[in-house]
C-alpha cells in the first residue's frame, strides 16, 4: 500500500495546495492531508475552521482524508503507516529548506520518502502567507483559494 | 499503469542516478531509463558503452528497462506511453532550470507529470560532469560510480 | 501622469534607499515615498521620527512626497493614483519574494506595474535590518544612513 | 528624452519579450529593440530572419524601433543616445548575472541605468533557449511565440 | 598571532559546529568559541547549559576557549584581539546573508576578516534550528550532536 | 607548514583576484598562484602572457609563487605539498558549484581543505569573464585589472 501524507498548516488551503493534491492522487493508494497543529504558533484561522475547509474541498476526492496531528511529522506518518511525504516546491528559495527537511525526515523517519511536485505556472505565486496578507487587507482572494472557501471567507470576513 | 521515464545522458551513470532509480521503483509499474542521444553533443563515452553500463546496473531491478531515443523527451515519453517523468534534484542552482523544463514538458507533453526526488546527502555532490572531470584527470571515482562500472573503467581507461 | 510609490518601513531610511529614489526620479512625474504602518509590527523608531527623517532627506528632491498608509500597498497606490511601484533588489535571496509580491500586486492592483532597480555595489550590503542591529550595538552607522540622520542618531541615541 | 534599449539575440523573439516591451513602452519616449550580433556565436535563425520577425511584431507599437549592433551594448547605447537599458528577469538564477552586467554597464556606460521588469506568471517559463529546443524537436511552440511568428515557423520549418 | 572567533548561539552545539572548529584549528593560534547572548532572544537551552556543553566538547582541543558576550560581535572580537571570524556555510540560501554580515563586519570591525568553511556532505543538513525541532518532538538526535551532549539530553530531557 | 594553492585560469588576473590573495597571505606560509592549463580550452590570452602578468603582480608579495599545471588540481596540490586550497566567492550562484568542487577535492585530495573568502563590495562584480568581454569590445578595464596589466593591455591591445 502506498500511503502518503501531505502536511501543512493550511491557514487557509489555497488553489496551489489543491493542485498538488490532485496531481499526487494517481500515484498513491491513500493520501492524508494533515494539519500539523503547534500550540505555540499563531494561526489566522482556528483549527476547526481549517479542518472544515479542508474536508469541504477534499470531499471531491476519493482516498483523500483529513487529519490533525501534533509533534513531529515523522511520528504521525508512522502512526498512520504513511511511507511517503508529499511536498510542493514553488521556487529556488524554498529549495534548501525543503531539502534539509526531507533529508532529516528520511533519517529520523527511517526511510520515509519525500516526493516533490513543482507548482504549475498559474499557482506559482500563491502561498498561504500571501493569502493571509490579502485577507487581512480585505483584498480579493478569489483566484487564490477554492471557490467554496472564497464564498465562505466573503460571508464571514467581509472581504471583497 | 504508472509508467515513468528517467531521461539523461548517463555519461557515465553514477551512484547518484542509481539512488534515484531505487527510490522511484516502488512508485511505478515500469521505469524506462532512457539515454537521450543528441548527434550534435559530444560525449566522453560512446553510446554503446553507456547502454552496456546501464543494462549491467539495471539488470538488478525488475521492471526497469534501458532505452535510447532522439529528439524531444516528451515525444519519446508518448511513444512508450509514459505518463511520468522522474528527475533528481541536487541543489538550488538546478532548481529554476528543472522547474522550467518540467512546466514545459507538462504543456507540450499534454499532462506529462514530473516527480522529483532530492538526492540523499551522500550523493549530493555527485554528477556525471564531475565524474568525467575526475576520469579525465585519472582520479579515483570508486565512490561515485557503481562498482561494476568502476572496475570496467579501471581496466579500460587505466584510471587509479 | 506617471506616478510611483516607493513603499517601505524606513526603520530607518538608509543610503541604499536614497540611491534608489535618486535613480527613479527621472523616470516618474511624482514619487510617493510611503511608510506602510502596521500596528502589529514592532519598529525600532517611532512613526513620527521615521516621517521626520524621510521628510528631511526628501526635501532635497522636487516631486518626491512622503506619505503614511495602513493596509495593502495596492489600495494606497489606488488612492494616490499611482500606476507604478518602485523596488530595489539587492541580492538573489530577495528575488523570489519580490517576484511573488510584484505578481500579486499586478493581479490585485489590476495592472499596478513594479519597476526594479538593482542596488549599486557600494550600497549592496546596506539594509534597514542591518542598520538597526548596528545601532542597537552602538556601532558606527555613518556610512549607512544619510549624513543628517547620522548626526541626529548620534545626538539622540548616543551611538559612536 | 527618455530613450531605452532592449538588447538581446531574439533567436527567436518570444511572447515573453513582447510582454516586457509592452510594459516598458509607457515609461519611455523611444525604445530600441536591438539585436546584438556576435560573429563568433551560432544562431538558429539568420540575422535577416530575426530582424524581419522583430519588425513584424514591433510594427504594432509606436516609438519602438528595431536595430542591429555589434560590440559592447554600452557603446551602441551611446550611439543612439539611450540612457536606459531594459531587462526582463525570470528567476533567481538569472539574478546574479543580470546584477553584475547592470553594475558594469553603469560603470563603463557612465551612468547608463538598467530598469528591470519581472516576467508575469504566464511568461515565466518561456525563453528563446527553450523555444529553440522545441523547434529543433518539431514540437508545438504556438503558446511561446507571437502568432505571426508561429505561422511563419510552421510554414518554413514544418513544425507542428 | 592569528586569533579567531567562532560566534553563535550554540542552542545546542551540533556535530556540524564541531566539524568546522576541527577544520579551523590548524589555521589559527587561538580560537574563541563565543556564545553571543541576546537578552531579547528566546533560547531552548539556558546559557549555563550551553556553556557547559561547549566546554565539555572543547576540552578535547588545545587553544580553543569558550566565551560569552553581549552586543556586536565586532566589539567582542576587538576586546579579545581576534583578527579573524570563522563561519560555516551550508547552502546557497545562507550565502547572501553571510556575505552581507561579513562585509559589514569588515567595515565596522576595521579589517576583521571572515574565513569560510563549507560543511562536509555528512553535516550539511544539520543545524541547531533543526536539532531543536527534533528535541521538542522527542525525536532521535544522536547523529546530530556530539555523543556526550546526546547522553546528557537523553537523561535530562527524556528524548529517545 | 601551511601551504595553499590558489588555482585559476587568470585570463586575465583581475583586481578581484589580487584582493583575495592579499587577504589570504597572512594565513599561510606559502601561497602558490597556479594556472590550471587545459589544452582543450580556449583562452583569450596565451599562457606565457598570463604567467608574465601574474609574476609581475605577485612580485610585490613575499611567499607567493606562480606556477602552471595540467590535470586535476588535487594532484598538483599533492605535488607541491599544499594542504589548503583558496577560493573566492562572489555570489550565491557560484555557491553550489564551489561547494561541490570543494567537497570532491576533500574526498579525492584525501583531506585537502578549501578556505573561502567572500569578495569585498568593490570587487564583487569583477570576474575574468566580464573583463574579457570588455576587452573584446575595446571598453575601459582600468578599474578591473591591476594598473600594470591595464597599461600593458592598452599598449598591446589598443583598448581605451
XYZ file of N, CA and C in Angstrom, chain D residues 30-89:
180
model
N 11.125 56.552 -26.376
C 11.558 55.723 -27.503
C 12.185 54.458 -26.972
N 11.894 53.334 -27.609
C 12.584 52.093 -27.239
C 13.232 51.492 -28.487
N 14.510 51.201 -28.393
C 15.199 50.476 -29.455
C 15.302 49.003 -29.057
N 14.627 48.159 -29.806
C 14.793 46.724 -29.613
C 15.975 46.351 -30.493
N 17.097 45.963 -29.838
C 18.351 45.889 -30.592
C 18.968 44.504 -30.545
N 19.204 43.944 -31.743
C 19.834 42.634 -31.850
C 21.344 42.804 -31.751
N 21.922 42.252 -30.682
C 23.376 42.292 -30.522
C 23.971 41.132 -31.296
N 24.587 41.425 -32.421
C 25.094 40.378 -33.300
C 26.542 40.087 -32.958
N 26.871 38.817 -32.817
C 28.222 38.411 -32.436
C 28.692 37.386 -33.467
N 29.678 37.774 -34.243
C 30.064 36.919 -35.385
C 30.575 35.550 -34.941
N 30.978 35.441 -33.677
C 31.516 34.155 -33.222
C 30.456 33.251 -32.598
N 29.249 33.752 -32.506
C 28.183 32.965 -31.882
C 27.322 32.332 -32.967
N 26.837 31.142 -32.718
C 25.943 30.476 -33.669
C 24.497 30.761 -33.291
N 23.697 31.094 -34.267
C 22.275 31.334 -34.033
C 21.463 30.276 -34.761
N 20.268 29.999 -34.295
C 19.409 29.064 -35.021
C 18.823 29.761 -36.242
N 18.448 31.029 -36.079
C 17.855 31.754 -37.197
C 18.808 32.853 -37.682
N 18.834 33.059 -38.972
C 19.722 34.068 -39.540
C 19.309 35.469 -39.104
N 20.278 36.363 -39.135
C 20.034 37.728 -38.686
C 18.837 38.339 -39.414
N 18.802 38.172 -40.744
C 17.731 38.797 -41.518
C 16.353 38.293 -41.041
N 16.276 37.002 -40.788
C 15.019 36.422 -40.318
C 14.610 37.017 -38.971
N 15.599 37.134 -38.062
C 15.298 37.678 -36.735
C 14.863 39.142 -36.801
N 15.514 39.891 -37.696
C 15.130 41.294 -37.880
C 13.705 41.371 -38.445
N 13.413 40.569 -39.452
C 12.075 40.581 -40.068
C 10.999 40.300 -39.021
N 11.229 39.289 -38.220
C 10.234 38.936 -37.193
C 10.041 40.080 -36.193
N 11.179 40.641 -35.749
C 11.088 41.753 -34.792
C 10.303 42.908 -35.405
N 10.627 43.244 -36.652
C 9.952 44.385 -37.288
C 8.465 44.108 -37.467
N 8.162 42.896 -37.815
C 6.767 42.499 -37.953
C 6.017 42.706 -36.635
N 6.582 42.214 -35.552
C 5.902 42.295 -34.252
C 5.876 43.740 -33.734
N 6.984 44.472 -33.938
C 7.079 45.814 -33.377
C 6.265 46.844 -34.176
N 5.856 46.476 -35.383
C 5.068 47.413 -36.194
C 3.750 47.780 -35.506
N 3.358 46.988 -34.521
C 2.141 47.306 -33.748
C 2.355 48.472 -32.777
N 3.600 48.787 -32.486
C 3.857 49.770 -31.431
C 4.504 51.025 -31.981
N 4.012 52.186 -31.573
C 4.675 53.448 -31.903
C 5.933 53.576 -31.048
N 6.879 54.318 -31.530
C 8.072 54.657 -30.745
C 8.931 53.455 -30.373
N 8.715 52.329 -31.051
C 9.598 51.183 -30.844
C 10.297 50.903 -32.177
N 11.625 50.829 -32.135
C 12.408 50.687 -33.359
C 13.328 49.482 -33.265
N 13.556 48.836 -34.388
C 14.425 47.658 -34.409
C 15.795 48.048 -34.947
N 16.835 47.606 -34.250
C 18.196 47.917 -34.678
C 19.084 46.676 -34.545
N 20.227 46.713 -35.195
C 21.240 45.663 -35.067
C 22.551 46.349 -34.703
N 23.308 45.687 -33.786
C 24.602 46.285 -33.454
C 25.628 45.196 -33.191
N 26.888 45.587 -33.234
C 27.978 44.680 -32.856
C 28.777 45.331 -31.735
N 29.475 44.553 -30.975
C 30.318 45.110 -29.907
C 29.538 45.299 -28.624
N 30.098 46.102 -27.737
C 29.505 46.283 -26.412
C 28.169 47.021 -26.484
N 27.221 46.573 -25.697
C 25.906 47.215 -25.643
C 26.031 48.681 -25.210
N 26.922 48.947 -24.263
C 27.071 50.333 -23.791
C 27.506 51.274 -24.908
N 28.328 50.778 -25.813
C 28.773 51.628 -26.923
C 27.606 51.945 -27.861
N 26.813 50.920 -28.160
C 25.665 51.159 -29.033
C 24.657 52.081 -28.340
N 24.477 51.879 -27.048
C 23.561 52.739 -26.291
C 23.982 54.204 -26.433
N 25.284 54.431 -26.369
C 25.812 55.793 -26.505
C 25.510 56.340 -27.901
N 25.728 55.505 -28.906
C 25.495 55.925 -30.295
C 24.054 56.390 -30.515
N 23.123 55.671 -29.932
C 21.715 56.025 -30.156
C 21.191 56.919 -29.028
N 22.077 57.400 -28.201
C 21.737 58.306 -27.102
C 20.737 57.706 -26.108
N 20.804 56.380 -25.943
C 19.930 55.729 -24.956
C 20.488 55.955 -23.562
N 19.650 56.342 -22.608
C 20.101 56.490 -21.229
C 19.538 55.392 -20.314
N 18.754 54.500 -20.900
C 18.206 53.379 -20.123
C 18.374 52.076 -20.874
N 18.527 51.047 -20.088
C 18.601 49.696 -20.611
C 17.450 48.926 -19.967
N 16.690 48.189 -20.745
C 15.553 47.428 -20.212
C 15.922 45.953 -20.166
N 15.651 45.311 -19.041
C 15.894 43.869 -18.928
C 14.712 43.201 -18.234
N 14.380 42.015 -18.699
C 13.396 41.200 -18.008
C 14.107 40.219 -17.099
N 13.519 39.949 -15.953
C 14.076 38.953 -15.032
C 13.056 37.832 -14.901
